[in-house]
Tab-separated table of C-alpha atoms in Angstrom:
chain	number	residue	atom	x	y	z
W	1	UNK	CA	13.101	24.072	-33.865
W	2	UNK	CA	15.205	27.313	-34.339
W	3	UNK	CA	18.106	25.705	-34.382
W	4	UNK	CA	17.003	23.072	-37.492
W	5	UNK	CA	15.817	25.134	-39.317
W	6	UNK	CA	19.515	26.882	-39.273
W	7	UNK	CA	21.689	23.912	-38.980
W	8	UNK	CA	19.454	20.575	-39.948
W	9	UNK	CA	20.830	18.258	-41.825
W	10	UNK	CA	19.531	15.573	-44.699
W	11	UNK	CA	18.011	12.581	-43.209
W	12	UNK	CA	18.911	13.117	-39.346
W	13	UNK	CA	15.501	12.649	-39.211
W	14	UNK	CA	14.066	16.222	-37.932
W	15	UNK	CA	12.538	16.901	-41.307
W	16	UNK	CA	14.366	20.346	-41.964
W	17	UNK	CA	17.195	20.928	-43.836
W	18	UNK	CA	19.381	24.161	-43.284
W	19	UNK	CA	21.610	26.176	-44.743
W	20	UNK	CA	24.118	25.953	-42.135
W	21	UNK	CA	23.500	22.180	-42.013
W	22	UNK	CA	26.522	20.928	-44.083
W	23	UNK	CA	29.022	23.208	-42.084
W	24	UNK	CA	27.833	22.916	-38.710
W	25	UNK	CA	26.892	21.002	-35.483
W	26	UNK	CA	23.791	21.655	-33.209
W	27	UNK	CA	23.731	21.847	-29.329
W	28	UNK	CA	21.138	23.145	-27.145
W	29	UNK	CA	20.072	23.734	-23.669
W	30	UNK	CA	16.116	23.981	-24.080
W	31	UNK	CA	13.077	25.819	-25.230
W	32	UNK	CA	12.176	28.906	-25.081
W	33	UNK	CA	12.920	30.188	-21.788
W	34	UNK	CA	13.119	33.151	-19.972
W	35	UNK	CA	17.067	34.061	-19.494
W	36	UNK	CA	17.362	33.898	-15.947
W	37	UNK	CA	21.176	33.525	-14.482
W	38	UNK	CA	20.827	30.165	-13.820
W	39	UNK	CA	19.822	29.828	-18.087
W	40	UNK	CA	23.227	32.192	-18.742
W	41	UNK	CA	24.959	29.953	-16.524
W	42	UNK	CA	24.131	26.896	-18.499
W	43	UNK	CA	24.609	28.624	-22.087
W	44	UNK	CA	27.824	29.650	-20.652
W	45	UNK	CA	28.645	26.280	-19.847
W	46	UNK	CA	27.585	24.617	-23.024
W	47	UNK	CA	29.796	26.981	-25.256
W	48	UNK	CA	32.849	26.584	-23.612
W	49	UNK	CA	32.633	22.446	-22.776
W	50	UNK	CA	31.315	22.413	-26.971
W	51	UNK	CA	33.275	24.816	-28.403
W	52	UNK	CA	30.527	26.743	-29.450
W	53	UNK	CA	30.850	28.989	-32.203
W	54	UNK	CA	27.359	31.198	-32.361
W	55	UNK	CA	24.752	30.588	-29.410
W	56	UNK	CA	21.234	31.823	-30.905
W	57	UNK	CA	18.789	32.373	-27.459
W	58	UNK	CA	15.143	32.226	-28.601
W	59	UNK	CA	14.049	33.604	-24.878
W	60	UNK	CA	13.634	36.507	-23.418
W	61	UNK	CA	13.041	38.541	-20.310
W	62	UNK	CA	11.885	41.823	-19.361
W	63	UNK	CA	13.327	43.659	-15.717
W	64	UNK	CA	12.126	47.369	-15.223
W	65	UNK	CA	14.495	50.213	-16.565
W	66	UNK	CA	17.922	49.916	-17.416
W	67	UNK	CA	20.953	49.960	-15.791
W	68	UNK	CA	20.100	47.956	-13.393
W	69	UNK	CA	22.401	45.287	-11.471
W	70	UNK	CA	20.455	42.273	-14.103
W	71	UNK	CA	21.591	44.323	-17.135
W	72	UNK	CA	25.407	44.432	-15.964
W	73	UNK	CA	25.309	41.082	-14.996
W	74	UNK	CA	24.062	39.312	-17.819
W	75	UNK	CA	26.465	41.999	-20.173
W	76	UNK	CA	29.387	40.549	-18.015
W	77	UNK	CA	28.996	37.224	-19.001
W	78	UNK	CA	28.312	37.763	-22.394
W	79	UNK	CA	31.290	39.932	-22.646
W	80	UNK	CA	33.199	36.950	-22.045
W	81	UNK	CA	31.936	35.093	-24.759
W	82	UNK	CA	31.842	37.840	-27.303
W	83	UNK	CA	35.453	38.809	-26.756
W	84	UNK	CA	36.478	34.388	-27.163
W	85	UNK	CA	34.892	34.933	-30.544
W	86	UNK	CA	31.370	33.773	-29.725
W	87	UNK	CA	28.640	35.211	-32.115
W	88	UNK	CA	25.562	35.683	-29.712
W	89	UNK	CA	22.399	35.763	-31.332
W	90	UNK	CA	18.854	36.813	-29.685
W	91	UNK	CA	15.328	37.002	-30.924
W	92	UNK	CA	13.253	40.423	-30.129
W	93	UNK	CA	10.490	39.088	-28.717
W	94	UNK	CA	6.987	38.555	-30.327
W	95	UNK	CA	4.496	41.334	-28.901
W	96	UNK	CA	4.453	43.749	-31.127
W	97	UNK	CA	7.007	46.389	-28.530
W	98	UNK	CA	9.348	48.796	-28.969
W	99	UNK	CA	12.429	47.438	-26.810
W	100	UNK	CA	13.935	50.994	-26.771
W	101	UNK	CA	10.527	52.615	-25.339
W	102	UNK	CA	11.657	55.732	-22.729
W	103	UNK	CA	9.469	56.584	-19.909
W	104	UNK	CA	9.245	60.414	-18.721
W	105	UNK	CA	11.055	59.963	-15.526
W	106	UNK	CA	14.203	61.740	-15.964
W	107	UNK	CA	17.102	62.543	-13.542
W	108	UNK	CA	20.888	63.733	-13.494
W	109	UNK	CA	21.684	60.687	-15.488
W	110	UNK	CA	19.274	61.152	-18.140
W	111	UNK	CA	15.608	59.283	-19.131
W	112	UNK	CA	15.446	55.864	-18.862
W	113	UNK	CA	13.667	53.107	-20.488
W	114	UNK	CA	10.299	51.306	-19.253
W	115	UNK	CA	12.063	48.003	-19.278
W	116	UNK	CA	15.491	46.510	-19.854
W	117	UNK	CA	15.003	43.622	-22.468
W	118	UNK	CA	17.497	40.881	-21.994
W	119	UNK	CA	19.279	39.212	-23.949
W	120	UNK	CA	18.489	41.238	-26.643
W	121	UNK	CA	19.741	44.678	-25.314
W	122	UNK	CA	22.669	43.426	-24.687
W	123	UNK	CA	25.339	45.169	-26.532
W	124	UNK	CA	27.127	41.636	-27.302
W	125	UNK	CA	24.079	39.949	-28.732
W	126	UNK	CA	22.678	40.606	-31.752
W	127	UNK	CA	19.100	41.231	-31.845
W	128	UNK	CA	16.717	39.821	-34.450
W	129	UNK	CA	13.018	41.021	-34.873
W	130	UNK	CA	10.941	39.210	-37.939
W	131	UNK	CA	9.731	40.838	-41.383
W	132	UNK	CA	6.151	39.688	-42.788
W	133	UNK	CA	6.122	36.724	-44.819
W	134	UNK	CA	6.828	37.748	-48.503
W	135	UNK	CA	7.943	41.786	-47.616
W	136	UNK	CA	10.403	43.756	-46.359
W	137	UNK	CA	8.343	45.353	-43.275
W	138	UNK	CA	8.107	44.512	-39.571
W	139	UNK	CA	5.710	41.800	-38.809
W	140	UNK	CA	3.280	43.372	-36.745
W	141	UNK	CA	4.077	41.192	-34.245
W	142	UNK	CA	8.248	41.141	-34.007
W	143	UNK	CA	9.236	43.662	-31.385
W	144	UNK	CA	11.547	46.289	-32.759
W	145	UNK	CA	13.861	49.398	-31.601
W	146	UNK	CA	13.762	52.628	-32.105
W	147	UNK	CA	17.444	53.477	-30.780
W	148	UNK	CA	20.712	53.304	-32.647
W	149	UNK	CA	23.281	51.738	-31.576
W	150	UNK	CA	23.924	48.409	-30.373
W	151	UNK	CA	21.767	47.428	-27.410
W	152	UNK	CA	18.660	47.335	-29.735
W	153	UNK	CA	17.042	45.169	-32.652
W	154	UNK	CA	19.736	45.195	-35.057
W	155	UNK	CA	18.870	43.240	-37.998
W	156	UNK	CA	15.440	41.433	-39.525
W	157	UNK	CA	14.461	37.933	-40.464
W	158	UNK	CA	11.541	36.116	-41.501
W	159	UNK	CA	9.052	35.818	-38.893
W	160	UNK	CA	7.230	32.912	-40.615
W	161	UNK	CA	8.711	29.634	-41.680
W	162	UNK	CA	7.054	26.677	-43.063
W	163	UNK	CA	7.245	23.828	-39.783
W	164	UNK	CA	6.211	20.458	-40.062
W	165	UNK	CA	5.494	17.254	-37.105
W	166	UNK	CA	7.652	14.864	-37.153
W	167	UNK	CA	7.166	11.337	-35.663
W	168	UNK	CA	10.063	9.934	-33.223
W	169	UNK	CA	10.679	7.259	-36.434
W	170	UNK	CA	11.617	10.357	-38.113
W	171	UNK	CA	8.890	10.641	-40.405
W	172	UNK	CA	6.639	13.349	-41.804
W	173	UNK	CA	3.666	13.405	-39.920
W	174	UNK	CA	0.644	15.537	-41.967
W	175	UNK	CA	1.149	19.233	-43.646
W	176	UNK	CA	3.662	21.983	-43.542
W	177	UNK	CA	2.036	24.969	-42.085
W	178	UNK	CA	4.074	28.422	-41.109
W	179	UNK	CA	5.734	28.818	-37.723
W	180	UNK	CA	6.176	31.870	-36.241
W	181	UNK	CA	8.410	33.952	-34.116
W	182	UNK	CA	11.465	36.240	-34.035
W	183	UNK	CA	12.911	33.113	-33.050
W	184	UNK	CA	13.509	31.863	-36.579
């Protein structure tokens, strides 16, 4: 669904039509999935044999605190891609959090967060959280960040989009109603 409403084109018979549908070409690997390393491994995969220009991860996983061996492993992979010119894109997650939330353990190297928050802490993806429908504020429910830098949410989108059924003929099937997520 994400990915149509980016890059659908007239009559391919997914009844969106996207911006990016003229200029581009769709691939995916499946829903929305937690970002294990076997789901990196596959993304990884996919770009490379496609030729994949931006890879947009609606997913998302939570491991506790960061720096842990998860964190550099998933940043090593995506480090790859980022530095072949890959644009990654990741939604923020839907609960309402703040990804950059510390806790009060602190040591020699300084406090660290509750929870790591992958992909979207990643400081090669760029993480989206949603704006209410018709304003410029956080949705309520788009997670957010309250660090700079890069390994927090970066940039907002709509968190509601109008979403319609569509039969396997391709056809319409009843109303538009709005979709939701930091996914779109």
């Amino acid at each position: 669904t994400v990915a149509q409403v980016a890059l659908g084109h007239l009559d391919d018979g997914d009844g969106v039509v996207g911006p990016a549908g003229p200029n581009g070409q769709r691939t995916a690997i499946g829903g929305n999935e937690k970002y294990t390393h076997q789901r990196i491994r596959e993304l990884t995969e996919v770009v490379y044999e496609e030729g994949v220009d931006i890879a947009n991860m609606s997913g998302s996983g939570t491991t506790k605190y960061r720096g842990t061996v998860s964190e550099w492993w998933l940043d090593r992979y995506f480090s790859e891609m980022w530095d072949d010119g890959v644009l990654l894109v990741a939604s923020a997650g839907n609960k309402g959090l703040d990804v950059d939330q510390v806790t009060n353990v602190c040591d020699a190297d300084g406090c660290r967060e509750a929870a790591y928050s992958y992909p979207c802490e990643s400081s090669y993806v760029l993480c989206v959280g949603g704006v209410s429908w018709d304003s410029v504020q956080r949705h309520p429910k788009s997670n957010y960040g309250t660090a700079q830098g890069n390994r927090t949410v970066e940039i907002y989108g709509p968190f509601e989009v109008y979403v319609s059924s569509i039969t396997e003929a391709g056809v319409v099937e009843g109303t538009f109603k709005r979709g939701s997520g930091t996914s779109y």
